[in-house]
JSON list of C-alpha atoms in Angstrom, two decimals:
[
{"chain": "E", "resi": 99, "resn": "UNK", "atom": "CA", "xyz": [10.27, -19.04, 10.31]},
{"chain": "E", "resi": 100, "resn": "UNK", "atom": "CA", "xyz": [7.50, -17.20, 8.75]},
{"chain": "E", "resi": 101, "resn": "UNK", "atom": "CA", "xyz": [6.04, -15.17, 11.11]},
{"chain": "E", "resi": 102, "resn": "UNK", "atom": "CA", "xyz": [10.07, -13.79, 11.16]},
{"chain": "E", "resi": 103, "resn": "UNK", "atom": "CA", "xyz": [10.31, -13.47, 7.82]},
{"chain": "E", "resi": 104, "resn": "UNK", "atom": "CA", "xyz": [6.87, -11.70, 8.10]},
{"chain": "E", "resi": 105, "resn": "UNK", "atom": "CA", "xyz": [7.78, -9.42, 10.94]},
{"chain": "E", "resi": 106, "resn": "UNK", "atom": "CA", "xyz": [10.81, -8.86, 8.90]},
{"chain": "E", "resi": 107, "resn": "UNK", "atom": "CA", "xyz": [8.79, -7.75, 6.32]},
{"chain": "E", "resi": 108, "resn": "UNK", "atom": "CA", "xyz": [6.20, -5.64, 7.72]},
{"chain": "E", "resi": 109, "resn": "UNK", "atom": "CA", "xyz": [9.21, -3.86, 9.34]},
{"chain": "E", "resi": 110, "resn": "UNK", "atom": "CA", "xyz": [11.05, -2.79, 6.50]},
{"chain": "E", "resi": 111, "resn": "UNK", "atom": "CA", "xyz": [7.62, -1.23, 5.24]},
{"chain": "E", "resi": 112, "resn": "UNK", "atom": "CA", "xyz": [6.76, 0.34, 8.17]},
{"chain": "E", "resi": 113, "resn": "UNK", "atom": "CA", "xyz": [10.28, 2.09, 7.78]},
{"chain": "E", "resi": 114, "resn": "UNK", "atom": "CA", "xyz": [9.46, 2.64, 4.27]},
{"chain": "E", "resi": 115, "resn": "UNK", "atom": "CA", "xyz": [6.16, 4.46, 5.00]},
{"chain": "E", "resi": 116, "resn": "UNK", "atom": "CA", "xyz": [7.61, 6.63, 7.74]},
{"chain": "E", "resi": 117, "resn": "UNK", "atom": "CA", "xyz": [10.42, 7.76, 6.05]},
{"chain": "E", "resi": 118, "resn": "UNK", "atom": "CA", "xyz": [7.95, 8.33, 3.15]},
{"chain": "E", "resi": 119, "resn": "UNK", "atom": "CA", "xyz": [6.38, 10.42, 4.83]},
{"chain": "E", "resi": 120, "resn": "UNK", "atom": "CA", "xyz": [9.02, 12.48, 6.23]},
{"chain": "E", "resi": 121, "resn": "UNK", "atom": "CA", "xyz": [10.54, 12.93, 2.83]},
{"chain": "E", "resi": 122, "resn": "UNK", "atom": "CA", "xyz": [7.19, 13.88, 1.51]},
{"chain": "E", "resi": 123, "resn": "UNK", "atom": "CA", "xyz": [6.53, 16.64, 4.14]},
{"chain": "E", "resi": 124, "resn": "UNK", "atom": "CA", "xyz": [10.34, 17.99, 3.44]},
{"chain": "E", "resi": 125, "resn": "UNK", "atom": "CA", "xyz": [9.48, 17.95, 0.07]},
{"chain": "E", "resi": 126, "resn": "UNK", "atom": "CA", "xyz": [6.94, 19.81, 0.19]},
{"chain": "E", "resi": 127, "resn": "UNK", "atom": "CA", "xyz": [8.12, 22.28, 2.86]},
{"chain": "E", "resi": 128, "resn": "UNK", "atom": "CA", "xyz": [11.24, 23.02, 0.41]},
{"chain": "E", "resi": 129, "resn": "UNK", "atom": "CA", "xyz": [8.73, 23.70, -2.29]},
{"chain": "E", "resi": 130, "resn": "UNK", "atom": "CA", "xyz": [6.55, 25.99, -0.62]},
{"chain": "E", "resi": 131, "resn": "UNK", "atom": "CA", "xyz": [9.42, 27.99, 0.71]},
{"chain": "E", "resi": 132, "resn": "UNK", "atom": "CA", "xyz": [11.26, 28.35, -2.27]},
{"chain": "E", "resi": 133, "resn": "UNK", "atom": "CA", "xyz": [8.21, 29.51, -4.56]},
{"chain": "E", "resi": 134, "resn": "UNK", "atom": "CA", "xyz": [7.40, 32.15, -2.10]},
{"chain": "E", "resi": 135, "resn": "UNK", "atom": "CA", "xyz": [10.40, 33.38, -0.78]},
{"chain": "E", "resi": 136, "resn": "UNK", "atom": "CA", "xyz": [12.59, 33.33, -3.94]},
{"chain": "E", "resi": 137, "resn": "UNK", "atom": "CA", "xyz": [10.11, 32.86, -6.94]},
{"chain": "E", "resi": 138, "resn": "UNK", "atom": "CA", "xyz": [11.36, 29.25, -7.85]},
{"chain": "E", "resi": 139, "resn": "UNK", "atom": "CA", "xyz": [9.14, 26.37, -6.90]},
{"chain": "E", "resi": 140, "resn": "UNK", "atom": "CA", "xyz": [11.21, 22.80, -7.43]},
{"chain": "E", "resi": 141, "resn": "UNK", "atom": "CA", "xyz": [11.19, 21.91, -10.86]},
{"chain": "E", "resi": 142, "resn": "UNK", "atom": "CA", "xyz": [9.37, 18.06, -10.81]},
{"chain": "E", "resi": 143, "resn": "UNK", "atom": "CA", "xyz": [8.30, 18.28, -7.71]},
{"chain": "E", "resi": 144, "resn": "UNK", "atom": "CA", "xyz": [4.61, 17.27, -8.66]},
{"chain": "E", "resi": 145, "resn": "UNK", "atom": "CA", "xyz": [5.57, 14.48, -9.96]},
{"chain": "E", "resi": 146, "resn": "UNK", "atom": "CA", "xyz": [7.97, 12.74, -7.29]},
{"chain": "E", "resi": 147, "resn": "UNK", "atom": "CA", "xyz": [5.48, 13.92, -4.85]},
{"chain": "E", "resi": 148, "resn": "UNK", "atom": "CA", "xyz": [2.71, 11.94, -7.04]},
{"chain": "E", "resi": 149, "resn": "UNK", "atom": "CA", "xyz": [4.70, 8.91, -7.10]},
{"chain": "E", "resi": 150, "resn": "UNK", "atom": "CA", "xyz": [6.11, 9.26, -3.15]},
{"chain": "E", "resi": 151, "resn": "UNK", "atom": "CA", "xyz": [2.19, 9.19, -2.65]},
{"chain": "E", "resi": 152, "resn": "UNK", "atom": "CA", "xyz": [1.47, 6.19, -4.43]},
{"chain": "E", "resi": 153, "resn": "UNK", "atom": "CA", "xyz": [4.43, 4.48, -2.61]},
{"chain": "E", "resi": 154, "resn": "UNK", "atom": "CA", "xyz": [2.91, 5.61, 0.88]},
{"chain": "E", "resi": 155, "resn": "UNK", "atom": "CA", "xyz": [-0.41, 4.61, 0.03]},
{"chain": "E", "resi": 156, "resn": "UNK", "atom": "CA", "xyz": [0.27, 0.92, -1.96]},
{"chain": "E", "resi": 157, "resn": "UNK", "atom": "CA", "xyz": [3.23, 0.16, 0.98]},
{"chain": "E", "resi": 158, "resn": "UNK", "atom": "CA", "xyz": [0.81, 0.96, 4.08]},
{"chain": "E", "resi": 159, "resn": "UNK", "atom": "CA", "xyz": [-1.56, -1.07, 2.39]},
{"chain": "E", "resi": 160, "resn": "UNK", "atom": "CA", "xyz": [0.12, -4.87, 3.73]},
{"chain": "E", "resi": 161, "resn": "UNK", "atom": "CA", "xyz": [0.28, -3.26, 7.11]},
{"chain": "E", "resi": 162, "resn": "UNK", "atom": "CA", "xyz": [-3.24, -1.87, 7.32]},
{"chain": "E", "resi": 163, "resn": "UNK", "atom": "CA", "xyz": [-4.66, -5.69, 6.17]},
{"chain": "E", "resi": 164, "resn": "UNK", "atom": "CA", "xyz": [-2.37, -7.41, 8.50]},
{"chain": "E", "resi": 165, "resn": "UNK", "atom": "CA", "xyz": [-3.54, -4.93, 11.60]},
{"chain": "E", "resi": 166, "resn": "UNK", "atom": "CA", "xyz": [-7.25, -5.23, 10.31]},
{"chain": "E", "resi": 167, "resn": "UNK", "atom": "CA", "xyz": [-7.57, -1.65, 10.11]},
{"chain": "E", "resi": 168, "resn": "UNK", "atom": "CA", "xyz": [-9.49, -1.10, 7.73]},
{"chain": "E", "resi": 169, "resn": "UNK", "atom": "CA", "xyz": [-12.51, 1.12, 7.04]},
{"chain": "E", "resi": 170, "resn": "UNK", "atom": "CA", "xyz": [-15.63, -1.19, 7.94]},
{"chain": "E", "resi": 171, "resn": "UNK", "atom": "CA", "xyz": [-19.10, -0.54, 8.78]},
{"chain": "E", "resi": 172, "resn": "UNK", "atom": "CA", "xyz": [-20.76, -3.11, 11.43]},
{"chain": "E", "resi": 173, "resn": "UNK", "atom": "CA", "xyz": [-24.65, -2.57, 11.43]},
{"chain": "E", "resi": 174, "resn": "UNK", "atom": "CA", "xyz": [-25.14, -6.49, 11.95]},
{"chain": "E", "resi": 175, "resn": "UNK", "atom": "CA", "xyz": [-22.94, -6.98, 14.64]},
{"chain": "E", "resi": 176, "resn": "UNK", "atom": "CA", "xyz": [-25.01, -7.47, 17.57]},
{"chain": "E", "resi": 177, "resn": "UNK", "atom": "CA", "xyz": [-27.52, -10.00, 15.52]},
{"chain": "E", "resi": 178, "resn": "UNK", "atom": "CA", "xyz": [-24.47, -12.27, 15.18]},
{"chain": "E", "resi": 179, "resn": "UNK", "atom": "CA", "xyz": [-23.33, -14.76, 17.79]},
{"chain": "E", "resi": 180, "resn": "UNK", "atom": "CA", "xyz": [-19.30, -15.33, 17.81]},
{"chain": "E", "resi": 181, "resn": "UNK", "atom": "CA", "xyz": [-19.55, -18.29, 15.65]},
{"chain": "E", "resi": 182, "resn": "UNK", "atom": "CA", "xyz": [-20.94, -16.75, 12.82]},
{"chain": "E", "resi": 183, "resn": "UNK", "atom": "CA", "xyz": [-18.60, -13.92, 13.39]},
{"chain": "E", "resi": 184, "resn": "UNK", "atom": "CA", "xyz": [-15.76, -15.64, 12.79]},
{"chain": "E", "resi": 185, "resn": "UNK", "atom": "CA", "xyz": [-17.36, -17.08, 9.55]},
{"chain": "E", "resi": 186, "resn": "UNK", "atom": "CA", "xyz": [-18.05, -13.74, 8.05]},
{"chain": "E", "resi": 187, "resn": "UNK", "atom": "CA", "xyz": [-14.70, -12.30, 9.23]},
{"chain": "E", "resi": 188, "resn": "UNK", "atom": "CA", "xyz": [-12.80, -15.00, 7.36]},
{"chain": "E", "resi": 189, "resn": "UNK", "atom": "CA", "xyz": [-15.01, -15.13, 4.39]},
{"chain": "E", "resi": 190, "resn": "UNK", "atom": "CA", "xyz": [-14.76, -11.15, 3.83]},
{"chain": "E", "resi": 191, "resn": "UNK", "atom": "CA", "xyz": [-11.00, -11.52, 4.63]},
{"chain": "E", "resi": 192, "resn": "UNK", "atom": "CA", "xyz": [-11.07, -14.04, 1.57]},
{"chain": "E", "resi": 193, "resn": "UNK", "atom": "CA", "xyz": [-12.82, -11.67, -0.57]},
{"chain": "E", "resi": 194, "resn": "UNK", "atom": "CA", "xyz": [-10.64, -9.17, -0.03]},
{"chain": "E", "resi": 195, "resn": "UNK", "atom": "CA", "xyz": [-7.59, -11.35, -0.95]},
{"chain": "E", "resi": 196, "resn": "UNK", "atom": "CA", "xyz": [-8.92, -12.26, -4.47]},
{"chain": "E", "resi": 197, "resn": "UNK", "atom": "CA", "xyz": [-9.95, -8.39, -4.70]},
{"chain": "E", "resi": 198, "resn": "UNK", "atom": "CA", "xyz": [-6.02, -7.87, -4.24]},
{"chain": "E", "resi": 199, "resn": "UNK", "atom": "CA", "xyz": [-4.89, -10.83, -5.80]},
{"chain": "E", "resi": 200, "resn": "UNK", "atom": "CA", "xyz": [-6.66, -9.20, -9.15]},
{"chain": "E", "resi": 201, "resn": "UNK", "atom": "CA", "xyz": [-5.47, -6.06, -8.59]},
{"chain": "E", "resi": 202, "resn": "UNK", "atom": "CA", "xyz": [-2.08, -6.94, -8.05]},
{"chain": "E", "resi": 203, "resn": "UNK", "atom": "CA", "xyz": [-1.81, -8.89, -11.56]},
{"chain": "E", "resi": 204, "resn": "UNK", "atom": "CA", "xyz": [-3.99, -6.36, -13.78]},
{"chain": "E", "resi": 205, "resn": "UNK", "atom": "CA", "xyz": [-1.70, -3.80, -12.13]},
{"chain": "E", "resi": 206, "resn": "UNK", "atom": "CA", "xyz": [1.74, -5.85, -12.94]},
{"chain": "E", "resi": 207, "resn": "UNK", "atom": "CA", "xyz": [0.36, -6.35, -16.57]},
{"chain": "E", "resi": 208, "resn": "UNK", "atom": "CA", "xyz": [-0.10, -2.73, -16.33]},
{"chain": "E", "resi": 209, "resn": "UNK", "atom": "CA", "xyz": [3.11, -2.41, -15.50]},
{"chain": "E", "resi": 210, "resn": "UNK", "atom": "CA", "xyz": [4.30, -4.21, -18.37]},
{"chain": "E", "resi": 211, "resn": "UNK", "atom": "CA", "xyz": [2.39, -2.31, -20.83]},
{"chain": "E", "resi": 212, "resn": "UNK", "atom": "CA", "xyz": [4.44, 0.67, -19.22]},
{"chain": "E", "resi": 213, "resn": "UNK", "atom": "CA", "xyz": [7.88, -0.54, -19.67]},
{"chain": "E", "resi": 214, "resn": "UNK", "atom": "CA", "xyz": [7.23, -1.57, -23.29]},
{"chain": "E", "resi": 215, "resn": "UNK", "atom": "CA", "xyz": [5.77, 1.87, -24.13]},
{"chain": "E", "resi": 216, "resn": "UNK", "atom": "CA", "xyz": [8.53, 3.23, -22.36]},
{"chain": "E", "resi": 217, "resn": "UNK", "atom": "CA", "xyz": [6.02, 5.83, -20.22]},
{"chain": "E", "resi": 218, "resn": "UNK", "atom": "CA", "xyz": [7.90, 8.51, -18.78]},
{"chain": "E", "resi": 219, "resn": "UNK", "atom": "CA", "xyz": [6.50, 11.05, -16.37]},
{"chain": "E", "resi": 220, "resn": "UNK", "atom": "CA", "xyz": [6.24, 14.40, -18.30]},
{"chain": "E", "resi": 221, "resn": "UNK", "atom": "CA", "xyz": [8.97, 16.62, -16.71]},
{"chain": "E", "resi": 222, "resn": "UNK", "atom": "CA", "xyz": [11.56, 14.99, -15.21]},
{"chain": "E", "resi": 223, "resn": "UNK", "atom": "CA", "xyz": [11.43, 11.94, -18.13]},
{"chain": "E", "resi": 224, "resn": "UNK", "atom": "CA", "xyz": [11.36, 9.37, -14.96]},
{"chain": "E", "resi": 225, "resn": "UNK", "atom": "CA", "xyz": [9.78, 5.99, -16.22]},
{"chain": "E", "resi": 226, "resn": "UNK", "atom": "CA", "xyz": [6.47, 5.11, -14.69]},
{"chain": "E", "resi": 227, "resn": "UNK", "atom": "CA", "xyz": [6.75, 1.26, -14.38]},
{"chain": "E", "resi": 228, "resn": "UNK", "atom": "CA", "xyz": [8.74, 0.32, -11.42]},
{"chain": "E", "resi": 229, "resn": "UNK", "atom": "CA", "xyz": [5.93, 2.64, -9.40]},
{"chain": "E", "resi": 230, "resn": "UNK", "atom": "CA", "xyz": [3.68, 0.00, -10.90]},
{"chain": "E", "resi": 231, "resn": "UNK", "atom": "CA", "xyz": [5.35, -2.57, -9.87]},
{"chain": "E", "resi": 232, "resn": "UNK", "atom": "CA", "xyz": [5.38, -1.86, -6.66]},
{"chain": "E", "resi": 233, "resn": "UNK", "atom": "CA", "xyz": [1.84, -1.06, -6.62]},
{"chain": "E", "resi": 234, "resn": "UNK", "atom": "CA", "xyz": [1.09, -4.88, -7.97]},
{"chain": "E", "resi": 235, "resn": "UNK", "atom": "CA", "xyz": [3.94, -6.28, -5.22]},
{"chain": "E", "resi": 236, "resn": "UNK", "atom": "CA", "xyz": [1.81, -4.60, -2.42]},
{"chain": "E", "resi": 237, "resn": "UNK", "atom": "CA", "xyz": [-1.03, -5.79, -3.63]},
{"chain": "E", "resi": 238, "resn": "UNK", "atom": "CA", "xyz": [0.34, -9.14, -3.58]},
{"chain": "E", "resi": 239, "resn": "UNK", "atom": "CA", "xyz": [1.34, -9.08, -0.04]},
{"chain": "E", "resi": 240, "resn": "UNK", "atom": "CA", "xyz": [-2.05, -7.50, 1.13]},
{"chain": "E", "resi": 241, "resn": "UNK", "atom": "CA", "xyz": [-3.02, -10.57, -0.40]},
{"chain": "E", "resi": 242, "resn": "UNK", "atom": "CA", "xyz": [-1.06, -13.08, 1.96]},
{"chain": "E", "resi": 243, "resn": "UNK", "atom": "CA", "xyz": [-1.86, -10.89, 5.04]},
{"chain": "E", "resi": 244, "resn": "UNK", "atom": "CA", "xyz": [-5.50, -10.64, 4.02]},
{"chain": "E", "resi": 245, "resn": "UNK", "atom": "CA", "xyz": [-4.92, -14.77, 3.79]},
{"chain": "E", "resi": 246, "resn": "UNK", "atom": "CA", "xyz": [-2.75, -15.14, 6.84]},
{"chain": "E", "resi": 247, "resn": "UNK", "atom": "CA", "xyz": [-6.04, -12.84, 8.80]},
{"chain": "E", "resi": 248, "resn": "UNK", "atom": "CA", "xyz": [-8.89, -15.32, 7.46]},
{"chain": "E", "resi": 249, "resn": "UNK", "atom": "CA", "xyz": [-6.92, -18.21, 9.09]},
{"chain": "E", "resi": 250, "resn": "UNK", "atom": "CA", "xyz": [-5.74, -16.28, 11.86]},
{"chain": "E", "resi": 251, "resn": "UNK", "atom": "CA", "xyz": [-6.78, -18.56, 15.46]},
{"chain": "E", "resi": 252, "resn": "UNK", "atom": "CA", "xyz": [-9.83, -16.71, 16.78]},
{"chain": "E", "resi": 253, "resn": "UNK", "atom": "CA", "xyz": [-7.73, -15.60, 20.03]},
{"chain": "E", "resi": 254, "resn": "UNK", "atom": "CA", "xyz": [-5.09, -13.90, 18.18]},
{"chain": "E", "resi": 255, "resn": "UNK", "atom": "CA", "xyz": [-7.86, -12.10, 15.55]},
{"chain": "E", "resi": 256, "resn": "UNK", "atom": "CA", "xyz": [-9.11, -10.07, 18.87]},
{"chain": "E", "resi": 257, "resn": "UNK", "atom": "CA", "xyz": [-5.74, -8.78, 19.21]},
{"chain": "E", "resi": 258, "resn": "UNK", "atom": "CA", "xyz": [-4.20, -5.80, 17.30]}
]
């Protein structure tokens, strides 16, 4: 049941993302062509492309944790026999999850602060919050994949 509700999950962002993406790179395309060719750039395009960015970056996030993908450095990895590895690999995974777990609930309090003060964006008057919100969700469910890799069974970690 929960690795469907999982897959389930990581699905829907995966569509998110690439369809971010896409919608990003028309975006921009539209913009570009209509401030050089007829002298009238988008008006708010800045600022949807600043929040499609956040959305691409905060909803790849669960998927790059869950893959394992992310940026690491291994200088001590020969020194270490596979025993050990699998110590350190959980215990960083760990970290990272009460790294995220913090972000994700300063950034929801964040959020909060947002909606009260009733932030808008400075063109198009689009409130800021719910773009927060989503950033803290993410977080939150980096978190349980970060989780979900520390207990991961060592024959499954090996695999992407």
């Amino acid at each position: 049941m929960y690795r469907r509700v999982a897959n389930w999950f990581y699905g829907l962002l995966s569509i998110l993302t690439a369809t971010n993406v896409f919608a990003m790179m028309a975006l921009t395309f539209v913009d570009v062509l209509a401030r050089y060719l007829f002298n009238a750039p988008l008006k708010g395009s800045y600022e949807v492309l600043g929040f499609m960015l956040a959305v691409l970056v905060f909803g790849s996030l669960p998927l790059i944790t869950r893959d394992r993908e992310h940026i690491s450095v291994e200088i001590f990895e020969s020194l270490a026999n596979p025993g050990l590895e699998r110590v350190k690999n959980s215990a960083v995974a760990l970290c990272c999850a009460a790294i995220l777990l913090l972000m994700g609930w300063r950034m929801w309090v964040h959020a909060g602060i947002l909606r009260e003060g009733q932030q808008i964006t400075g063109y198009l008057e689009m409130p800021i919050y719910p773009v927060a919100w989503f950033i803290s969700a993410t977080c939150f469910a980096s978190a349980l994949s970060a989780i979900g890799v520390a207990f991961m069974p060592p024959e499954e970690r090996n695999a992407p």
